[in-house]
GROMACS .gro file of C-alpha atoms in nm:
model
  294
    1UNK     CA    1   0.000   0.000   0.000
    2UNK     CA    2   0.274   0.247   0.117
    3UNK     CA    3   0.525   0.115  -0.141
    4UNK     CA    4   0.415   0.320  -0.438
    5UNK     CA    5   0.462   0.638  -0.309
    6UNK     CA    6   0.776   0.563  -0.136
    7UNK     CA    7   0.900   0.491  -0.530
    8UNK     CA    8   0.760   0.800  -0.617
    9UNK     CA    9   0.949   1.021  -0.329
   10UNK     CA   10   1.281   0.796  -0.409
   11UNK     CA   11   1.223   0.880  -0.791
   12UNK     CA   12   1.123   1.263  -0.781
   13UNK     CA   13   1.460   1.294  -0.495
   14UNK     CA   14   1.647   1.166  -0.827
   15UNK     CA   15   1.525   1.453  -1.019
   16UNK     CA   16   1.564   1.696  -0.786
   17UNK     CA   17   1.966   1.628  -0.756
   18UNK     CA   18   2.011   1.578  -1.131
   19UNK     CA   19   1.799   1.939  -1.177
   20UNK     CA   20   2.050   2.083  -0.891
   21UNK     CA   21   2.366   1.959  -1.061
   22UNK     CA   22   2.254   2.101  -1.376
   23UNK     CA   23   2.184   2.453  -1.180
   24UNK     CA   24   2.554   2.446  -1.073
   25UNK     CA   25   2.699   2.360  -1.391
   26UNK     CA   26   2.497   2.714  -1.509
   27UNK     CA   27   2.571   2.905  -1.178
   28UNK     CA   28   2.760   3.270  -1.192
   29UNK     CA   29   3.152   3.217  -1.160
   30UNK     CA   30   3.365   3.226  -0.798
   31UNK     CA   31   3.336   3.500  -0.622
   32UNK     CA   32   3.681   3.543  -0.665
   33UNK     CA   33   3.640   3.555  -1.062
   34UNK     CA   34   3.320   3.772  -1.044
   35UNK     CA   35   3.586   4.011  -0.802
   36UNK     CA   36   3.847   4.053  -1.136
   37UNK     CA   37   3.612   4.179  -1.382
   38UNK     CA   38   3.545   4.506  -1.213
   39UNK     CA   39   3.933   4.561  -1.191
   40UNK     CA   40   3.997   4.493  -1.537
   41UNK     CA   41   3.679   4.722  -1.649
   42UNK     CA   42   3.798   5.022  -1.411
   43UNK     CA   43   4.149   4.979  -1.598
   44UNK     CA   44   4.002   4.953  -1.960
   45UNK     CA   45   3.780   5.247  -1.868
   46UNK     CA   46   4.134   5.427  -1.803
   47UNK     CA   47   4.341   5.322  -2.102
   48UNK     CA   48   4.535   5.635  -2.218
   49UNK     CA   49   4.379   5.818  -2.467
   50UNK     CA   50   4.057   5.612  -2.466
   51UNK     CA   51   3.854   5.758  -2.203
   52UNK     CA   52   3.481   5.799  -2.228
   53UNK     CA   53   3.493   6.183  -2.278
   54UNK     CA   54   3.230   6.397  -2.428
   55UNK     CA   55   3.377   6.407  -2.738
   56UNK     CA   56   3.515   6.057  -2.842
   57UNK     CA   57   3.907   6.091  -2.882
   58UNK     CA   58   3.929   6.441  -2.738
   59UNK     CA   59   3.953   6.614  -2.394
   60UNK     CA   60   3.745   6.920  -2.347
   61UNK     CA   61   3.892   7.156  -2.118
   62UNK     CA   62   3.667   7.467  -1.955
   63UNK     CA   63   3.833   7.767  -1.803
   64UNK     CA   64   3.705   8.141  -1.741
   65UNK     CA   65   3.718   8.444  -1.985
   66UNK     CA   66   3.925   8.613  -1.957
   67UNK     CA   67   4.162   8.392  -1.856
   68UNK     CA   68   4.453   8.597  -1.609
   69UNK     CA   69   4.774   8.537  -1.569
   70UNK     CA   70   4.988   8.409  -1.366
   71UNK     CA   71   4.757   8.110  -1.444
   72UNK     CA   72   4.714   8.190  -1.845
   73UNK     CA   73   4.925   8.417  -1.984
   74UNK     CA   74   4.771   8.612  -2.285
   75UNK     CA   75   4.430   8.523  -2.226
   76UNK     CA   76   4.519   8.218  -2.438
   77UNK     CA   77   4.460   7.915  -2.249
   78UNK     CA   78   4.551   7.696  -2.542
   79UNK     CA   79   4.888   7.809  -2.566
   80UNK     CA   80   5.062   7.614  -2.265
   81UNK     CA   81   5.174   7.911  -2.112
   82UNK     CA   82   5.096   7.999  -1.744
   83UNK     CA   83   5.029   7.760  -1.481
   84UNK     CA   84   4.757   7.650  -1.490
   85UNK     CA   85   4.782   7.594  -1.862
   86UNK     CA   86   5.085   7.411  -1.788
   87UNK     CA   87   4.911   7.153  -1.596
   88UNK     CA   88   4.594   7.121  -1.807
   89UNK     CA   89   4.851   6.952  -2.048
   90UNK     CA   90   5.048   6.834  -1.806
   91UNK     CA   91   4.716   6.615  -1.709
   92UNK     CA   92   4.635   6.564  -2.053
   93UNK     CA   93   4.920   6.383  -2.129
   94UNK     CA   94   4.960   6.171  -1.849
   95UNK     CA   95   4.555   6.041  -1.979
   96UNK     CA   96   4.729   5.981  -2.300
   97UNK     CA   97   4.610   6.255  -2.461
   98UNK     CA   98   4.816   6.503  -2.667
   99UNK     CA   99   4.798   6.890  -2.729
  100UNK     CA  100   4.607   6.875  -3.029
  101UNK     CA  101   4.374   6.667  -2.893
  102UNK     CA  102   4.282   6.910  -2.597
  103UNK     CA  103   3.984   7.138  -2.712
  104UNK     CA  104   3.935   7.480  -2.478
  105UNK     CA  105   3.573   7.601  -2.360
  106UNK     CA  106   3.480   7.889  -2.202
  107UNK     CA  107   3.271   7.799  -1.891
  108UNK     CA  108   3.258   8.110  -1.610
  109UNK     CA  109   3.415   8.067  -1.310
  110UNK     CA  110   3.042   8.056  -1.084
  111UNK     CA  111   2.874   7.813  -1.367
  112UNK     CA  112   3.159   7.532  -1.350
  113UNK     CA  113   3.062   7.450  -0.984
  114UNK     CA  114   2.697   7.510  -1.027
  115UNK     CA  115   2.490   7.199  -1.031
  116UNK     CA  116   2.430   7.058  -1.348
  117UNK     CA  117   2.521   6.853  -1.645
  118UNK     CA  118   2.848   7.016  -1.773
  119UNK     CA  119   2.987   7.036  -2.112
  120UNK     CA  120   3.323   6.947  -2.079
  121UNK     CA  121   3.536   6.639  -1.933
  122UNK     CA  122   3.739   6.888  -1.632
  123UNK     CA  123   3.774   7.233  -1.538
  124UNK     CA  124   4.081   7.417  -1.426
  125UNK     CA  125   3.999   7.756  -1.314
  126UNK     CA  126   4.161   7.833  -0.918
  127UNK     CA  127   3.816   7.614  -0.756
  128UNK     CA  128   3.918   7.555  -0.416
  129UNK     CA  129   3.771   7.237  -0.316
  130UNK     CA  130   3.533   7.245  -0.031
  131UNK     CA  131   3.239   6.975   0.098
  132UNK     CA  132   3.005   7.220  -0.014
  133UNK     CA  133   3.072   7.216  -0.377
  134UNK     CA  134   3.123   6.866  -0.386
  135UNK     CA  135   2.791   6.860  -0.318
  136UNK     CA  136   2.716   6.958  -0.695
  137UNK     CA  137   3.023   6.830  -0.875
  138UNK     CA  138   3.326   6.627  -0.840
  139UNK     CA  139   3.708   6.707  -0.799
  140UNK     CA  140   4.039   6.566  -0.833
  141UNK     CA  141   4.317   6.621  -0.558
  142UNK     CA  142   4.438   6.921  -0.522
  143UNK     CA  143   4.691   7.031  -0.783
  144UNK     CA  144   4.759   7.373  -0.619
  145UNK     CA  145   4.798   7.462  -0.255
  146UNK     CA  146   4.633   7.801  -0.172
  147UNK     CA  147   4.665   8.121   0.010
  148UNK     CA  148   4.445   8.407   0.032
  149UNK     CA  149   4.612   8.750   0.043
  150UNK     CA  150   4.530   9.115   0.055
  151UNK     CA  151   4.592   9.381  -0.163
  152UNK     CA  152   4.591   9.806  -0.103
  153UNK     CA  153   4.706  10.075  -0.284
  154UNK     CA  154   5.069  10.209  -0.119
  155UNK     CA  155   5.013  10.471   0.104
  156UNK     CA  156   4.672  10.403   0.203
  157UNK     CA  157   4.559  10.325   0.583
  158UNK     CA  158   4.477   9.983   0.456
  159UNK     CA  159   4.838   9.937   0.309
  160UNK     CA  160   4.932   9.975   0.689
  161UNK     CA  161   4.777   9.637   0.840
  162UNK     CA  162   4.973   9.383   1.004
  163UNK     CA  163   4.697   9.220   1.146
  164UNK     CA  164   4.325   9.079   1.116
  165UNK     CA  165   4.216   9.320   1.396
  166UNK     CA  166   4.343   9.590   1.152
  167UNK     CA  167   4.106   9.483   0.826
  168UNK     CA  168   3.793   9.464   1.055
  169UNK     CA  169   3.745   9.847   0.968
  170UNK     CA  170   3.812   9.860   0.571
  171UNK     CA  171   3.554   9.799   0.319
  172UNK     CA  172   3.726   9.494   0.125
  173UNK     CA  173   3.609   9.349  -0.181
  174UNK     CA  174   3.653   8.996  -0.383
  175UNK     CA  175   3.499   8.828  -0.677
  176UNK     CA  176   3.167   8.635  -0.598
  177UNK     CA  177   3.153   8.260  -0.511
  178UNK     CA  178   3.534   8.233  -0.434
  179UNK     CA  179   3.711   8.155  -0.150
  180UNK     CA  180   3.875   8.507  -0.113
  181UNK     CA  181   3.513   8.641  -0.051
  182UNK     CA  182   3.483   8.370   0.239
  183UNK     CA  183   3.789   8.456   0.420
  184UNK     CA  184   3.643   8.856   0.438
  185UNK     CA  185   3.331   8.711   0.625
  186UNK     CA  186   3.482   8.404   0.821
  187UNK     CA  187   3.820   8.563   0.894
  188UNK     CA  188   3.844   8.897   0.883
  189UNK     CA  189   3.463   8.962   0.945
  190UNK     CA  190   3.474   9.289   0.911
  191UNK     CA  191   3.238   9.562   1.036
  192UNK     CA  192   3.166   9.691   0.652
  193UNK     CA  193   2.969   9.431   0.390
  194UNK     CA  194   3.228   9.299   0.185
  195UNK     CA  195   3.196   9.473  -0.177
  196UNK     CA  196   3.131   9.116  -0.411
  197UNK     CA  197   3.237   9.178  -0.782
  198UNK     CA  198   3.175   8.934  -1.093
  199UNK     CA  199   3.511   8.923  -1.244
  200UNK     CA  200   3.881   9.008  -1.059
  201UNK     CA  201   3.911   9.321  -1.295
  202UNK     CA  202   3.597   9.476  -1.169
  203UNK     CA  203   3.786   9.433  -0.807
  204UNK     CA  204   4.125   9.565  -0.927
  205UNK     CA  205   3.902   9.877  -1.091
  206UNK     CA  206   3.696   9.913  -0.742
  207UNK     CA  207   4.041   9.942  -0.576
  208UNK     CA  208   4.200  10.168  -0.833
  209UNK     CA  209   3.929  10.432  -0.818
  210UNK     CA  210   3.906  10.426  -0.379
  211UNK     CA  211   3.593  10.245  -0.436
  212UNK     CA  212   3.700   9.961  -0.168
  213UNK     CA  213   4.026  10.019   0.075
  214UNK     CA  214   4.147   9.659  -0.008
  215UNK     CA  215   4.071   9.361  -0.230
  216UNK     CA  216   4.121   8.978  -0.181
  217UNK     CA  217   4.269   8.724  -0.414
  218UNK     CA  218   4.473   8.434  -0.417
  219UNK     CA  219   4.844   8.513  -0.347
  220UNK     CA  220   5.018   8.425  -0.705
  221UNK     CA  221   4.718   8.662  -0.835
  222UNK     CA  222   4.797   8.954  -0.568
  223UNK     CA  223   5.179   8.878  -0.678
  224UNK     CA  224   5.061   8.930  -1.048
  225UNK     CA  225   4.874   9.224  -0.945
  226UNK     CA  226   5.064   9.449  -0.818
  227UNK     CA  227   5.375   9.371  -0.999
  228UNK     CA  228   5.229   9.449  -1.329
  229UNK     CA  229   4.849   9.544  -1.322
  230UNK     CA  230   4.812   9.793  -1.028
  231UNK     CA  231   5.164   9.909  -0.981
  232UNK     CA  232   5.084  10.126  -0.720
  233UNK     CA  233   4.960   9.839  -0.496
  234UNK     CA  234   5.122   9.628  -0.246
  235UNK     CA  235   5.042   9.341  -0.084
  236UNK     CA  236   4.980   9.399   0.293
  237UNK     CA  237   4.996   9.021   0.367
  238UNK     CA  238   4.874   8.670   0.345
  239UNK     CA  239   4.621   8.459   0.547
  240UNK     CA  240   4.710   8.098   0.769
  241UNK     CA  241   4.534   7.817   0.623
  242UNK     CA  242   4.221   7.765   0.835
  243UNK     CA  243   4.256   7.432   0.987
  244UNK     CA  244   4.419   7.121   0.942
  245UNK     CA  245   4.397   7.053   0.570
  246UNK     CA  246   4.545   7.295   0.320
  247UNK     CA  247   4.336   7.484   0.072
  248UNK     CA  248   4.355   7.339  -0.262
  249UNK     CA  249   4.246   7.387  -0.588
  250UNK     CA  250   4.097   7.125  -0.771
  251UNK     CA  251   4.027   7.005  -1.129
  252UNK     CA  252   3.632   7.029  -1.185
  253UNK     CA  253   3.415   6.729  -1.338
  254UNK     CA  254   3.050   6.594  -1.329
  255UNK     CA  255   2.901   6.462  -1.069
  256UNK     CA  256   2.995   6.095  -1.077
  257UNK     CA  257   3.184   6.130  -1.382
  258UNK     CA  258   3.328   5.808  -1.478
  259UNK     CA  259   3.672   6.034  -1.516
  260UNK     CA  260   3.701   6.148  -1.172
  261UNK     CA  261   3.932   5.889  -1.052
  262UNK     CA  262   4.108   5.892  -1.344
  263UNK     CA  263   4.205   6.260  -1.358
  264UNK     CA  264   4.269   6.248  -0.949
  265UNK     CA  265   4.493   5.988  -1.038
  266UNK     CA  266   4.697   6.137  -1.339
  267UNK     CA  267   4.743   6.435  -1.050
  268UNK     CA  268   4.868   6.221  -0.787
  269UNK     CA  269   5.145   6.086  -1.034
  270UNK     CA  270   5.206   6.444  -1.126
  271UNK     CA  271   5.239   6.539  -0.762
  272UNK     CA  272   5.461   6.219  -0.688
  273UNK     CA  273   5.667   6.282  -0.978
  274UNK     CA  274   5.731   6.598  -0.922
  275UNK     CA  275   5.551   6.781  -1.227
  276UNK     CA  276   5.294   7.030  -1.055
  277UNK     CA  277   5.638   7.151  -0.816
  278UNK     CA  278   5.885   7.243  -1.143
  279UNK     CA  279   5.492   7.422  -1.336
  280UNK     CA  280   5.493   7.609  -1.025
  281UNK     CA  281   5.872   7.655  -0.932
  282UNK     CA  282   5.825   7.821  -1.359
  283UNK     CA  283   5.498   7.999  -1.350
  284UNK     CA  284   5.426   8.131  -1.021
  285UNK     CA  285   5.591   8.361  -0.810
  286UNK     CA  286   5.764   8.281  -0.473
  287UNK     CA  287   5.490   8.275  -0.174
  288UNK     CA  288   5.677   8.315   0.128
  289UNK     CA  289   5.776   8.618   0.116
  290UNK     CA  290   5.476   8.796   0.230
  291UNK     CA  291   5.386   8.883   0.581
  292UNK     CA  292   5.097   8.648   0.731
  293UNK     CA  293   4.853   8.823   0.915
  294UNK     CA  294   4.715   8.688   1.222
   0.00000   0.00000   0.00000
């Protein structure tokens, strides 16, 4: 009575492990196998001068207009000249790209770091990297390390500083969304609203003509300044690094672009090999010779 259906478990358990062999024979590789494809597919997606930029077999490049020296020089940022020129290629290369294939775009300074799709594959344009913006976009490492300075015309009260305590009084000015314009209201937090300007030259103007007592750039730019732009300026000095971590400028991409850790790492190897120290040691003027203000 019973026999029949014990057949009939024994033969449908014979099934069941043929059916489960077969679903092992089909089942996804080891782990361990599964584990090297990613690798390999992160290194493919680097291979020099096959990278998936916007424009297949080119690297678009975005920068501000005009672009100022000491970081362009001739408002030409195609022509390798000035720093941050300099290392455009510099990066360029190391992706396996060459000059001709790097094509220039005009991007302003406030619309790179908006959020956004973006044209083209990085930006290079003195964007300090901060948690905020990487909110919106995505950097590299730094390629630059940053001080703020401050800039008066000779003679004036404000050329006279050699403190914070002293700025707290002047009516300073600095070009919207930069860091410059944050150390005036997180630094020096002075008693006057900061004048904010859309472009550098409509600060250097606003200091020329008394508008503002003193303006706030980065130091090579101050350096460039007021050895051949405002000749009757000086600077009065240059700010500590808030904090632990240097500020840094930063090469500008998508948000999750697939480049970002490609770029970051063609930096690093630039940093390591000592590339971004002889572009600045050639482009930039010597830092450390202006007085920090505390």
């Amino acid at each position: 009575m019973h026999a029949a259906p014990r057949a009939l478990r024994r033969a449908l358990a014979a099934v069941t492990v043929a059916l489960l062999a077969t679903a092992v024979g089909c089942a996804p590789q080891p782990e361990e196998n599964a584990s090297a494809a990613p690798s390999g597919s992160a290194a493919r997606s680097c291979a020099k001068g096959k990278l998936a930029t916007k424009t297949s077999g080119k690297l678009t490049v975005a920068t501000d207009e005009p672009a100022y020296e000491p970081w362009f020089e001739d408002d030409k940022p195609a022509n390798g000249k000035g720093f941050e020129s300099a290392v455009a290629y510099a990066v360029a290369k190391q992706l396996g790209y060459d000059k001709s294939a790097v094509v220039w775009q005009s991007v302003p300074f406030n619309k790179a770091f908006a959020p956004g799709v973006k044209d083209f594959d990085f930006d290079i344009n003195q964007v300090s990297i901060s948690a905020e913006r990487k909110k919106a976009v995505d950097f590299s490492s730094g390629y630059y390390d940053v001080r703020q300075a401050v800039i008066a015309l000779k003679g004036s009260k404000a050329a006279e500083a050699t403190s914070i305590a002293d700025l707290k009084k002047l009516k300073l000015g600095a070009q919207v969304g930069t860091t410059s314009l944050d150390y005036i209201s997180d630094v020096v937090k002075p008693a006057r609203q900061a004048a904010v300007y859309a472009k550098n030259d409509q600060a250097k103007s606003a200091l020329k003509n008394g508008q503002v007592d003193a303006i706030v750039t980065d130091l090579p730019t101050a350096f460039y300044i007021t050895a051949a732009e405002v000749t009757d300026a000086k600077i009065v000095g240059q700010f500590e690094n808030q904090g632990g971590t240097p500020e840094q400028f930063g090469l500008v991409l998508d948000k999750g672009s697939a480049l970002t850790s490609c770029v970051t790492t063609a930096v690093d190897a630039l940093r390591k090999d000592g590339t971004l120290a002889g572009i600045e040691k050639q482009w930039l003027s010597d830092a450390v010779d202006a007085p920090v203000l505390k």
